């Protein structure tokens, strides 16, 4: 297949992210790639903060390049992406989140690597941009997005760095919009299990802003914990290992969690440069992250899935 003669659809899901979306779209419209061969689909998931006006302004400036799709029924980033996939004209789908940015050769390099490596899915490297001196930002910089590990050991990728042939969605189905988190893992595992190739490209870098506040860090942990429970509920045959005894003390013990985390950091370059106090604080944040993750699992076990059954 001659990919250069086909369109690529770049999908950008967004929910209440004015500044992040501006940065993302500004980087996408500057791509060193023929404007006749790709489109940008911004899919809004029910924003209430004026994000729609930002999208409309970009469409006014680039009417042949940018389209908007609305997902009002299901409040899920996966549902938003699914709606955009349905509307996409491209044979190739490239995803990017609304707070991420890329260099001007990103799309060109992604398509070239997809062809060169004869892969079904391409996963880019992700650089977390760390600004300021927040200990929470430093923690996020250290632990966030180990892309190579995700691809080679867990056989999935965060969807914001994924480029994939649209035909795979036609054959395998879309993301599971029932999941509040983990839909990218479930989809990646699903296609990997039937033989699709997922390739990690370390030399193509996408940029993601660091989470710099405890609210951002722990909200992510809580959401992922809920997703773990949902995955084990909807796919018990595949995610039995995620089924937990919610009262098991191992999920509450700080000592074991901290020691395990510290051992895992032995080869981390950033970790090695930290002071003893910084290391201790980051270990405590990580324990809080794991604890919050488990509270998310408990919440979904007791309330979330019960509510879904009633509806």
PDB file of C-alpha atoms in Angstrom:
ATOM      1  CA  UNK A   1       0.000   0.000   0.000  1.00  0.00           C
ATOM      2  CA  UNK A   2       1.372   3.399  -0.928  1.00  0.00           C
ATOM      3  CA  UNK A   3       0.693   5.310   2.267  1.00  0.00           C
ATOM      4  CA  UNK A   4       1.831   8.629   0.823  1.00  0.00           C
ATOM      5  CA  UNK A   5      -1.102   8.620  -1.601  1.00  0.00           C
ATOM      6  CA  UNK A   6      -3.646   8.131   1.207  1.00  0.00           C
ATOM      7  CA  UNK A   7      -5.043  10.447   3.844  1.00  0.00           C
ATOM      8  CA  UNK A   8      -4.088  10.313   7.488  1.00  0.00           C
ATOM      9  CA  UNK A   9      -6.596  11.306  10.160  1.00  0.00           C
ATOM     10  CA  UNK A  10      -5.089  12.902  13.272  1.00  0.00           C
ATOM     11  CA  UNK A  11      -7.580  12.565  16.135  1.00  0.00           C
ATOM     12  CA  UNK A  12      -7.504  14.963  19.083  1.00  0.00           C
ATOM     13  CA  UNK A  13      -9.986  14.258  21.920  1.00  0.00           C
ATOM     14  CA  UNK A  14     -10.609  17.162  24.278  1.00  0.00           C
ATOM     15  CA  UNK A  15     -12.610  18.011  27.356  1.00  0.00           C
ATOM     16  CA  UNK A  16     -12.303  21.431  29.019  1.00  0.00           C
ATOM     17  CA  UNK A  17      -8.703  22.148  28.010  1.00  0.00           C
ATOM     18  CA  UNK A  18      -8.429  25.585  26.428  1.00  0.00           C
ATOM     19  CA  UNK A  19      -4.699  26.205  26.641  1.00  0.00           C
ATOM     20  CA  UNK A  20      -3.651  22.625  26.028  1.00  0.00           C
ATOM     21  CA  UNK A  21      -5.753  22.357  22.885  1.00  0.00           C
ATOM     22  CA  UNK A  22      -4.316  25.594  21.477  1.00  0.00           C
ATOM     23  CA  UNK A  23      -0.764  24.280  21.894  1.00  0.00           C
ATOM     24  CA  UNK A  24      -1.645  20.946  20.312  1.00  0.00           C
ATOM     25  CA  UNK A  25      -3.405  22.403  17.281  1.00  0.00           C
ATOM     26  CA  UNK A  26      -0.678  24.989  16.732  1.00  0.00           C
ATOM     27  CA  UNK A  27       1.865  22.173  16.511  1.00  0.00           C
ATOM     28  CA  UNK A  28      -0.336  20.103  14.185  1.00  0.00           C
ATOM     29  CA  UNK A  29      -1.107  22.817  11.634  1.00  0.00           C
ATOM     30  CA  UNK A  30       2.645  23.387  11.208  1.00  0.00           C
ATOM     31  CA  UNK A  31       3.317  19.800  10.125  1.00  0.00           C
ATOM     32  CA  UNK A  32       5.738  19.344   7.259  1.00  0.00           C
ATOM     33  CA  UNK A  33       3.213  17.101   5.518  1.00  0.00           C
ATOM     34  CA  UNK A  34       0.974  17.785   2.553  1.00  0.00           C
ATOM     35  CA  UNK A  35      -2.261  19.381   3.738  1.00  0.00           C
ATOM     36  CA  UNK A  36      -4.057  17.426   1.014  1.00  0.00           C
ATOM     37  CA  UNK A  37      -3.028  14.118   2.579  1.00  0.00           C
ATOM     38  CA  UNK A  38      -4.143  14.535   6.167  1.00  0.00           C
ATOM     39  CA  UNK A  39      -6.950  15.908   8.284  1.00  0.00           C
ATOM     40  CA  UNK A  40      -7.246  16.926  11.925  1.00  0.00           C
ATOM     41  CA  UNK A  41     -10.380  15.818  13.750  1.00  0.00           C
ATOM     42  CA  UNK A  42     -10.982  17.478  17.104  1.00  0.00           C
ATOM     43  CA  UNK A  43     -13.597  15.539  19.033  1.00  0.00           C
ATOM     44  CA  UNK A  44     -15.161  17.349  21.972  1.00  0.00           C
ATOM     45  CA  UNK A  45     -16.519  15.284  24.847  1.00  0.00           C
ATOM     46  CA  UNK A  46     -18.965  17.851  26.221  1.00  0.00           C
ATOM     47  CA  UNK A  47     -16.709  20.771  27.169  1.00  0.00           C
ATOM     48  CA  UNK A  48     -18.273  23.627  29.133  1.00  0.00           C
ATOM     49  CA  UNK A  49     -15.337  26.037  29.446  1.00  0.00           C
ATOM     50  CA  UNK A  50     -15.202  27.643  26.007  1.00  0.00           C
ATOM     51  CA  UNK A  51     -13.147  24.918  24.349  1.00  0.00           C
ATOM     52  CA  UNK A  52     -15.659  24.803  21.497  1.00  0.00           C
ATOM     53  CA  UNK A  53     -14.913  28.432  20.620  1.00  0.00           C
ATOM     54  CA  UNK A  54     -11.208  27.575  20.356  1.00  0.00           C
ATOM     55  CA  UNK A  55     -12.008  24.727  17.970  1.00  0.00           C
ATOM     56  CA  UNK A  56     -14.257  26.973  15.875  1.00  0.00           C
ATOM     57  CA  UNK A  57     -11.551  29.637  15.559  1.00  0.00           C
ATOM     58  CA  UNK A  58      -9.060  27.065  14.290  1.00  0.00           C
ATOM     59  CA  UNK A  59     -11.625  25.718  11.830  1.00  0.00           C
ATOM     60  CA  UNK A  60     -12.189  29.265  10.528  1.00  0.00           C
ATOM     61  CA  UNK A  61      -8.449  29.581   9.924  1.00  0.00           C
ATOM     62  CA  UNK A  62      -7.947  26.084   8.493  1.00  0.00           C
ATOM     63  CA  UNK A  63     -11.334  25.017   7.054  1.00  0.00           C
ATOM     64  CA  UNK A  64      -9.884  22.383   4.726  1.00  0.00           C
ATOM     65  CA  UNK A  65      -7.654  20.851   7.383  1.00  0.00           C
ATOM     66  CA  UNK A  66      -9.611  20.767  10.669  1.00  0.00           C
ATOM     67  CA  UNK A  67     -12.998  19.243  11.427  1.00  0.00           C
ATOM     68  CA  UNK A  68     -14.948  19.033  14.673  1.00  0.00           C
ATOM     69  CA  UNK A  69     -16.910  16.058  15.970  1.00  0.00           C
ATOM     70  CA  UNK A  70     -19.094  16.135  19.088  1.00  0.00           C
ATOM     71  CA  UNK A  71     -19.635  13.279  21.533  1.00  0.00           C
ATOM     72  CA  UNK A  72     -22.392  14.295  23.947  1.00  0.00           C
ATOM     73  CA  UNK A  73     -23.873  10.954  24.955  1.00  0.00           C
ATOM     74  CA  UNK A  74     -20.974   9.123  26.632  1.00  0.00           C
ATOM     75  CA  UNK A  75     -18.564  11.017  28.895  1.00  0.00           C
ATOM     76  CA  UNK A  76     -15.476   8.953  28.123  1.00  0.00           C
ATOM     77  CA  UNK A  77     -12.264   9.739  26.271  1.00  0.00           C
ATOM     78  CA  UNK A  78     -12.586   6.344  24.574  1.00  0.00           C
ATOM     79  CA  UNK A  79     -16.114   7.132  23.400  1.00  0.00           C
ATOM     80  CA  UNK A  80     -14.854  10.431  22.002  1.00  0.00           C
ATOM     81  CA  UNK A  81     -12.091   8.694  20.079  1.00  0.00           C
ATOM     82  CA  UNK A  82     -14.538   6.078  18.787  1.00  0.00           C
ATOM     83  CA  UNK A  83     -16.826   8.778  17.424  1.00  0.00           C
ATOM     84  CA  UNK A  84     -13.907  10.395  15.607  1.00  0.00           C
ATOM     85  CA  UNK A  85     -12.722   7.046  14.195  1.00  0.00           C
ATOM     86  CA  UNK A  86     -16.178   6.513  12.686  1.00  0.00           C
ATOM     87  CA  UNK A  87     -15.942   9.897  10.940  1.00  0.00           C
ATOM     88  CA  UNK A  88     -12.290   9.629   9.903  1.00  0.00           C
ATOM     89  CA  UNK A  89     -11.452   9.587   6.183  1.00  0.00           C
ATOM     90  CA  UNK A  90      -7.887   8.381   6.561  1.00  0.00           C
ATOM     91  CA  UNK A  91      -6.641   4.839   6.134  1.00  0.00           C
ATOM     92  CA  UNK A  92      -4.266   5.627   8.977  1.00  0.00           C
ATOM     93  CA  UNK A  93      -5.297   7.036  12.351  1.00  0.00           C
ATOM     94  CA  UNK A  94      -2.809   9.008  14.441  1.00  0.00           C
ATOM     95  CA  UNK A  95      -3.886   9.916  17.981  1.00  0.00           C
ATOM     96  CA  UNK A  96      -2.632  12.792  20.085  1.00  0.00           C
ATOM     97  CA  UNK A  97      -4.081  14.152  23.319  1.00  0.00           C
ATOM     98  CA  UNK A  98      -5.200  17.757  23.627  1.00  0.00           C
ATOM     99  CA  UNK A  99      -2.370  18.787  25.955  1.00  0.00           C
ATOM    100  CA  UNK A 100       0.461  17.280  23.907  1.00  0.00           C
ATOM    101  CA  UNK A 101       2.718  18.852  21.281  1.00  0.00           C
ATOM    102  CA  UNK A 102       4.907  17.553  18.445  1.00  0.00           C
ATOM    103  CA  UNK A 103       7.678  18.832  16.199  1.00  0.00           C
ATOM    104  CA  UNK A 104       6.884  19.835  12.616  1.00  0.00           C
ATOM    105  CA  UNK A 105       8.244  16.571  11.135  1.00  0.00           C
ATOM    106  CA  UNK A 106       6.270  14.337  13.528  1.00  0.00           C
ATOM    107  CA  UNK A 107       3.604  13.112  11.099  1.00  0.00           C
ATOM    108  CA  UNK A 108       6.050  12.617   8.253  1.00  0.00           C
ATOM    109  CA  UNK A 109       8.381  10.575  10.466  1.00  0.00           C
ATOM    110  CA  UNK A 110       5.522   8.525  11.910  1.00  0.00           C
ATOM    111  CA  UNK A 111       4.272   7.461   8.473  1.00  0.00           C
ATOM    112  CA  UNK A 112       7.795   6.707   7.240  1.00  0.00           C
ATOM    113  CA  UNK A 113       8.500   4.551  10.304  1.00  0.00           C
ATOM    114  CA  UNK A 114       5.179   2.741   9.941  1.00  0.00           C
ATOM    115  CA  UNK A 115       6.185   1.731   6.405  1.00  0.00           C
ATOM    116  CA  UNK A 116       9.843   1.037   7.114  1.00  0.00           C
ATOM    117  CA  UNK A 117       9.165  -1.273  10.056  1.00  0.00           C
ATOM    118  CA  UNK A 118       6.235  -3.079   8.407  1.00  0.00           C
ATOM    119  CA  UNK A 119       4.176  -2.732  11.555  1.00  0.00           C
ATOM    120  CA  UNK A 120       0.442  -2.574  12.186  1.00  0.00           C
ATOM    121  CA  UNK A 121       0.697  -0.032  15.012  1.00  0.00           C
ATOM    122  CA  UNK A 122       3.391   2.507  15.780  1.00  0.00           C
ATOM    123  CA  UNK A 123       4.063   3.862  19.264  1.00  0.00           C
ATOM    124  CA  UNK A 124       6.060   7.064  19.711  1.00  0.00           C
ATOM    125  CA  UNK A 125       8.356   7.961  22.565  1.00  0.00           C
ATOM    126  CA  UNK A 126       6.864  10.379  25.092  1.00  0.00           C
ATOM    127  CA  UNK A 127       8.835  13.110  26.824  1.00  0.00           C
ATOM    128  CA  UNK A 128       7.356  14.595  29.971  1.00  0.00           C
ATOM    129  CA  UNK A 129       8.089  18.327  30.115  1.00  0.00           C
ATOM    130  CA  UNK A 130       9.137  19.233  33.652  1.00  0.00           C
ATOM    131  CA  UNK A 131       9.047  22.916  34.586  1.00  0.00           C
ATOM    132  CA  UNK A 132       9.392  24.343  38.095  1.00  0.00           C
ATOM    133  CA  UNK A 133      10.478  22.662  41.315  1.00  0.00           C
ATOM    134  CA  UNK A 134       7.358  20.902  42.556  1.00  0.00           C
ATOM    135  CA  UNK A 135       8.150  17.552  44.179  1.00  0.00           C
ATOM    136  CA  UNK A 136       4.948  16.195  42.617  1.00  0.00           C
ATOM    137  CA  UNK A 137       6.129  17.261  39.159  1.00  0.00           C
ATOM    138  CA  UNK A 138       9.433  15.534  39.822  1.00  0.00           C
ATOM    139  CA  UNK A 139       7.586  12.364  40.823  1.00  0.00           C
ATOM    140  CA  UNK A 140       5.511  12.436  37.642  1.00  0.00           C
ATOM    141  CA  UNK A 141       8.627  13.019  35.546  1.00  0.00           C
ATOM    142  CA  UNK A 142      10.230   9.915  37.042  1.00  0.00           C
ATOM    143  CA  UNK A 143       7.331   7.472  36.808  1.00  0.00           C
ATOM    144  CA  UNK A 144       5.128   8.641  33.941  1.00  0.00           C
ATOM    145  CA  UNK A 145       4.855   6.852  30.598  1.00  0.00           C
ATOM    146  CA  UNK A 146       7.521   4.096  30.412  1.00  0.00           C
ATOM    147  CA  UNK A 147       6.551   3.563  26.776  1.00  0.00           C
ATOM    148  CA  UNK A 148       9.050   0.845  25.876  1.00  0.00           C
ATOM    149  CA  UNK A 149       7.987  -1.204  28.913  1.00  0.00           C
ATOM    150  CA  UNK A 150       4.325  -0.791  28.007  1.00  0.00           C
ATOM    151  CA  UNK A 151       4.900  -2.060  24.475  1.00  0.00           C
ATOM    152  CA  UNK A 152       7.399  -4.869  25.049  1.00  0.00           C
ATOM    153  CA  UNK A 153       6.138  -6.263  28.362  1.00  0.00           C
ATOM    154  CA  UNK A 154       2.469  -5.308  28.545  1.00  0.00           C
ATOM    155  CA  UNK A 155       1.681  -5.176  24.795  1.00  0.00           C
ATOM    156  CA  UNK A 156      -0.206  -1.893  24.680  1.00  0.00           C
ATOM    157  CA  UNK A 157       0.407   1.829  24.587  1.00  0.00           C
ATOM    158  CA  UNK A 158      -1.294   4.943  25.942  1.00  0.00           C
ATOM    159  CA  UNK A 159      -3.516   5.823  23.029  1.00  0.00           C
ATOM    160  CA  UNK A 160      -2.261   9.420  22.821  1.00  0.00           C
ATOM    161  CA  UNK A 161       0.952   8.117  21.210  1.00  0.00           C
ATOM    162  CA  UNK A 162      -0.588   5.545  18.895  1.00  0.00           C
ATOM    163  CA  UNK A 163      -0.670   5.468  15.092  1.00  0.00           C
ATOM    164  CA  UNK A 164      -2.629   2.582  13.576  1.00  0.00           C
ATOM    165  CA  UNK A 165      -4.375   1.465  10.393  1.00  0.00           C
ATOM    166  CA  UNK A 166      -8.084   2.209  10.519  1.00  0.00           C
ATOM    167  CA  UNK A 167      -8.828  -1.208   9.067  1.00  0.00           C
ATOM    168  CA  UNK A 168      -7.736  -2.795  12.352  1.00  0.00           C
ATOM    169  CA  UNK A 169     -10.630  -1.051  14.111  1.00  0.00           C
ATOM    170  CA  UNK A 170     -12.981  -2.332  11.408  1.00  0.00           C
ATOM    171  CA  UNK A 171     -11.815  -5.896  12.051  1.00  0.00           C
ATOM    172  CA  UNK A 172     -11.253  -5.869  15.820  1.00  0.00           C
ATOM    173  CA  UNK A 173     -13.741  -3.321  17.108  1.00  0.00           C
ATOM    174  CA  UNK A 174     -13.146   0.033  18.771  1.00  0.00           C
ATOM    175  CA  UNK A 175     -12.078   1.084  22.269  1.00  0.00           C
ATOM    176  CA  UNK A 176     -14.347  -0.089  25.090  1.00  0.00           C
ATOM    177  CA  UNK A 177     -16.162   3.090  26.175  1.00  0.00           C
ATOM    178  CA  UNK A 178     -17.412   1.364  29.344  1.00  0.00           C
ATOM    179  CA  UNK A 179     -13.931   1.728  30.811  1.00  0.00           C
ATOM    180  CA  UNK A 180     -13.017   4.919  32.637  1.00  0.00           C
ATOM    181  CA  UNK A 181      -9.354   3.885  32.389  1.00  0.00           C
ATOM    182  CA  UNK A 182      -7.489   0.994  30.807  1.00  0.00           C
ATOM    183  CA  UNK A 183      -9.252   1.074  27.455  1.00  0.00           C
ATOM    184  CA  UNK A 184      -5.911   1.512  25.680  1.00  0.00           C
ATOM    185  CA  UNK A 185      -4.492  -1.523  27.511  1.00  0.00           C
ATOM    186  CA  UNK A 186      -7.555  -3.647  26.719  1.00  0.00           C
ATOM    187  CA  UNK A 187      -7.477  -2.682  23.033  1.00  0.00           C
ATOM    188  CA  UNK A 188      -3.725  -3.225  22.732  1.00  0.00           C
ATOM    189  CA  UNK A 189      -3.918  -6.631  24.407  1.00  0.00           C
ATOM    190  CA  UNK A 190      -6.883  -7.556  22.208  1.00  0.00           C
ATOM    191  CA  UNK A 191      -5.121  -6.883  18.918  1.00  0.00           C
ATOM    192  CA  UNK A 192      -1.777  -8.285  20.109  1.00  0.00           C
ATOM    193  CA  UNK A 193      -3.461 -11.560  21.061  1.00  0.00           C
ATOM    194  CA  UNK A 194      -4.438 -12.206  17.435  1.00  0.00           C
ATOM    195  CA  UNK A 195      -1.040 -11.350  15.989  1.00  0.00           C
ATOM    196  CA  UNK A 196      -1.011  -7.644  15.170  1.00  0.00           C
ATOM    197  CA  UNK A 197       2.433  -6.087  15.525  1.00  0.00           C
ATOM    198  CA  UNK A 198       2.954  -3.139  17.880  1.00  0.00           C
ATOM    199  CA  UNK A 199       6.250  -1.343  17.256  1.00  0.00           C
ATOM    200  CA  UNK A 200       7.932   1.145  19.601  1.00  0.00           C
ATOM    201  CA  UNK A 201       9.762   3.992  17.865  1.00  0.00           C
ATOM    202  CA  UNK A 202      12.091   5.666  20.398  1.00  0.00           C
ATOM    203  CA  UNK A 203      13.374   8.296  17.974  1.00  0.00           C
ATOM    204  CA  UNK A 204      10.017   9.992  17.371  1.00  0.00           C
ATOM    205  CA  UNK A 205       9.231  12.100  20.405  1.00  0.00           C
ATOM    206  CA  UNK A 206       5.920  13.576  21.487  1.00  0.00           C
ATOM    207  CA  UNK A 207       5.746  15.969  24.438  1.00  0.00           C
ATOM    208  CA  UNK A 208       3.384  15.849  27.390  1.00  0.00           C
ATOM    209  CA  UNK A 209       3.155  18.429  30.204  1.00  0.00           C
ATOM    210  CA  UNK A 210       4.057  17.114  33.634  1.00  0.00           C
ATOM    211  CA  UNK A 211       1.393  16.698  36.307  1.00  0.00           C
ATOM    212  CA  UNK A 212       2.546  19.192  38.892  1.00  0.00           C
ATOM    213  CA  UNK A 213      -0.055  19.074  41.672  1.00  0.00           C
ATOM    214  CA  UNK A 214      -1.232  16.432  44.164  1.00  0.00           C
ATOM    215  CA  UNK A 215      -4.762  16.808  42.794  1.00  0.00           C
ATOM    216  CA  UNK A 216      -3.618  15.774  39.293  1.00  0.00           C
ATOM    217  CA  UNK A 217      -1.443  12.915  40.544  1.00  0.00           C
ATOM    218  CA  UNK A 218      -4.012  11.382  42.860  1.00  0.00           C
ATOM    219  CA  UNK A 219      -6.969  11.937  40.514  1.00  0.00           C
ATOM    220  CA  UNK A 220      -5.078   9.842  37.947  1.00  0.00           C
ATOM    221  CA  UNK A 221      -4.385   7.149  40.561  1.00  0.00           C
ATOM    222  CA  UNK A 222      -8.050   7.005  41.595  1.00  0.00           C
ATOM    223  CA  UNK A 223      -9.214   6.788  37.964  1.00  0.00           C
ATOM    224  CA  UNK A 224      -6.747   3.993  37.160  1.00  0.00           C
ATOM    225  CA  UNK A 225      -7.856   2.068  40.246  1.00  0.00           C
ATOM    226  CA  UNK A 226     -11.452   2.275  39.053  1.00  0.00           C
ATOM    227  CA  UNK A 227     -10.321   1.097  35.631  1.00  0.00           C
ATOM    228  CA  UNK A 228      -8.554  -1.939  37.105  1.00  0.00           C
ATOM    229  CA  UNK A 229     -11.800  -3.063  38.718  1.00  0.00           C
ATOM    230  CA  UNK A 230     -13.779  -2.458  35.542  1.00  0.00           C
ATOM    231  CA  UNK A 231     -11.298  -4.450  33.445  1.00  0.00           C
ATOM    232  CA  UNK A 232     -11.444  -7.440  35.810  1.00  0.00           C
ATOM    233  CA  UNK A 233     -15.253  -7.221  35.807  1.00  0.00           C
ATOM    234  CA  UNK A 234     -15.815  -6.967  32.046  1.00  0.00           C
ATOM    235  CA  UNK A 235     -12.885  -9.208  31.006  1.00  0.00           C
ATOM    236  CA  UNK A 236     -12.330 -11.704  33.856  1.00  0.00           C
ATOM    237  CA  UNK A 237     -10.772 -14.256  31.524  1.00  0.00           C
ATOM    238  CA  UNK A 238      -8.015 -11.817  30.567  1.00  0.00           C
ATOM    239  CA  UNK A 239      -7.586  -9.715  33.712  1.00  0.00           C
ATOM    240  CA  UNK A 240      -8.131 -12.181  36.518  1.00  0.00           C
ATOM    241  CA  UNK A 241      -4.797 -11.059  37.975  1.00  0.00           C
ATOM    242  CA  UNK A 242      -6.351  -7.649  38.680  1.00  0.00           C
ATOM    243  CA  UNK A 243      -9.052  -9.048  40.961  1.00  0.00           C
ATOM    244  CA  UNK A 244      -8.253  -7.885  44.503  1.00  0.00           C
ATOM    245  CA  UNK A 245      -9.372  -8.559  48.021  1.00  0.00           C
ATOM    246  CA  UNK A 246     -10.170  -4.953  48.914  1.00  0.00           C
ATOM    247  CA  UNK A 247      -9.267  -5.558  52.568  1.00  0.00           C
ATOM    248  CA  UNK A 248      -5.887  -7.171  51.889  1.00  0.00           C
ATOM    249  CA  UNK A 249      -3.313  -5.259  54.032  1.00  0.00           C
ATOM    250  CA  UNK A 250      -0.712  -5.427  51.261  1.00  0.00           C
ATOM    251  CA  UNK A 251      -2.510  -2.556  49.526  1.00  0.00           C
ATOM    252  CA  UNK A 252      -2.249  -0.345  52.609  1.00  0.00           C
ATOM    253  CA  UNK A 253       1.269  -1.097  53.884  1.00  0.00           C
ATOM    254  CA  UNK A 254       3.719   1.772  53.254  1.00  0.00           C
ATOM    255  CA  UNK A 255       6.947  -0.092  54.017  1.00  0.00           C
ATOM    256  CA  UNK A 256       6.609  -2.825  51.402  1.00  0.00           C
ATOM    257  CA  UNK A 257       5.400  -0.376  48.759  1.00  0.00           C
ATOM    258  CA  UNK A 258       8.229   2.075  49.414  1.00  0.00           C
ATOM    259  CA  UNK A 259      10.945  -0.586  49.380  1.00  0.00           C
ATOM    260  CA  UNK A 260       9.650  -2.088  46.147  1.00  0.00           C
ATOM    261  CA  UNK A 261       9.496   1.339  44.507  1.00  0.00           C
ATOM    262  CA  UNK A 262      13.001   2.316  45.651  1.00  0.00           C
ATOM    263  CA  UNK A 263      14.421  -0.929  44.212  1.00  0.00           C
ATOM    264  CA  UNK A 264      12.712  -0.270  40.880  1.00  0.00           C
ATOM    265  CA  UNK A 265      14.409   3.141  40.676  1.00  0.00           C
ATOM    266  CA  UNK A 266      17.982   1.868  40.905  1.00  0.00           C
ATOM    267  CA  UNK A 267      18.749   2.432  37.213  1.00  0.00           C
ATOM    268  CA  UNK A 268      16.751   5.649  36.828  1.00  0.00           C
ATOM    269  CA  UNK A 269      19.097   8.527  35.946  1.00  0.00           C
ATOM    270  CA  UNK A 270      16.919  11.220  37.512  1.00  0.00           C
ATOM    271  CA  UNK A 271      16.522   9.234  40.730  1.00  0.00           C
ATOM    272  CA  UNK A 272      20.272   8.829  41.145  1.00  0.00           C
ATOM    273  CA  UNK A 273      20.750  12.617  41.179  1.00  0.00           C
ATOM    274  CA  UNK A 274      18.204  13.302  43.921  1.00  0.00           C
ATOM    275  CA  UNK A 275      18.978  14.077  47.525  1.00  0.00           C
ATOM    276  CA  UNK A 276      18.002  11.626  50.265  1.00  0.00           C
ATOM    277  CA  UNK A 277      15.170  13.939  51.329  1.00  0.00           C
ATOM    278  CA  UNK A 278      13.811  14.147  47.777  1.00  0.00           C
ATOM    279  CA  UNK A 279      13.940  10.364  47.451  1.00  0.00           C
ATOM    280  CA  UNK A 280      12.052   9.940  50.721  1.00  0.00           C
ATOM    281  CA  UNK A 281       9.360  12.432  49.689  1.00  0.00           C
ATOM    282  CA  UNK A 282       8.910  10.781  46.299  1.00  0.00           C
ATOM    283  CA  UNK A 283       8.618   7.359  47.956  1.00  0.00           C
ATOM    284  CA  UNK A 284       5.895   8.731  50.216  1.00  0.00           C
ATOM    285  CA  UNK A 285       4.080  10.240  47.241  1.00  0.00           C
ATOM    286  CA  UNK A 286       4.249   6.876  45.512  1.00  0.00           C
ATOM    287  CA  UNK A 287       2.743   5.138  48.528  1.00  0.00           C
ATOM    288  CA  UNK A 288      -0.034   7.742  48.499  1.00  0.00           C
ATOM    289  CA  UNK A 289      -0.492   7.072  44.778  1.00  0.00           C
ATOM    290  CA  UNK A 290      -0.866   3.324  45.357  1.00  0.00           C
ATOM    291  CA  UNK A 291      -3.213   3.892  48.290  1.00  0.00           C
ATOM    292  CA  UNK A 292      -5.393   6.232  46.231  1.00  0.00           C
ATOM    293  CA  UNK A 293      -5.337   3.718  43.394  1.00  0.00           C
ATOM    294  CA  UNK A 294      -6.707   1.071  45.751  1.00  0.00           C
ATOM    295  CA  UNK A 295      -9.388   3.457  47.040  1.00  0.00           C
ATOM    296  CA  UNK A 296     -10.454   3.882  43.399  1.00  0.00           C
ATOM    297  CA  UNK A 297     -10.705   0.108  43.099  1.00  0.00           C
ATOM    298  CA  UNK A 298     -12.769  -0.065  46.304  1.00  0.00           C
ATOM    299  CA  UNK A 299     -15.053   2.739  45.115  1.00  0.00           C
ATOM    300  CA  UNK A 300     -15.728   1.015  41.810  1.00  0.00           C
ATOM    301  CA  UNK A 301     -16.282  -2.326  43.556  1.00  0.00           C
ATOM    302  CA  UNK A 302     -18.839  -0.921  46.000  1.00  0.00           C
ATOM    303  CA  UNK A 303     -20.539   1.835  44.026  1.00  0.00           C
ATOM    304  CA  UNK A 304     -19.460   2.261  40.394  1.00  0.00           C
ATOM    305  CA  UNK A 305     -20.292  -1.121  38.894  1.00  0.00           C
ATOM    306  CA  UNK A 306     -23.425  -1.447  41.035  1.00  0.00           C
ATOM    307  CA  UNK A 307     -24.679   1.805  39.547  1.00  0.00           C
ATOM    308  CA  UNK A 308     -23.906   0.579  36.017  1.00  0.00           C
ATOM    309  CA  UNK A 309     -25.902  -2.611  36.617  1.00  0.00           C
ATOM    310  CA  UNK A 310     -28.962  -0.574  37.622  1.00  0.00           C
ATOM    311  CA  UNK A 311     -28.797   1.527  34.477  1.00  0.00           C
TER     312      UNK A 311
END
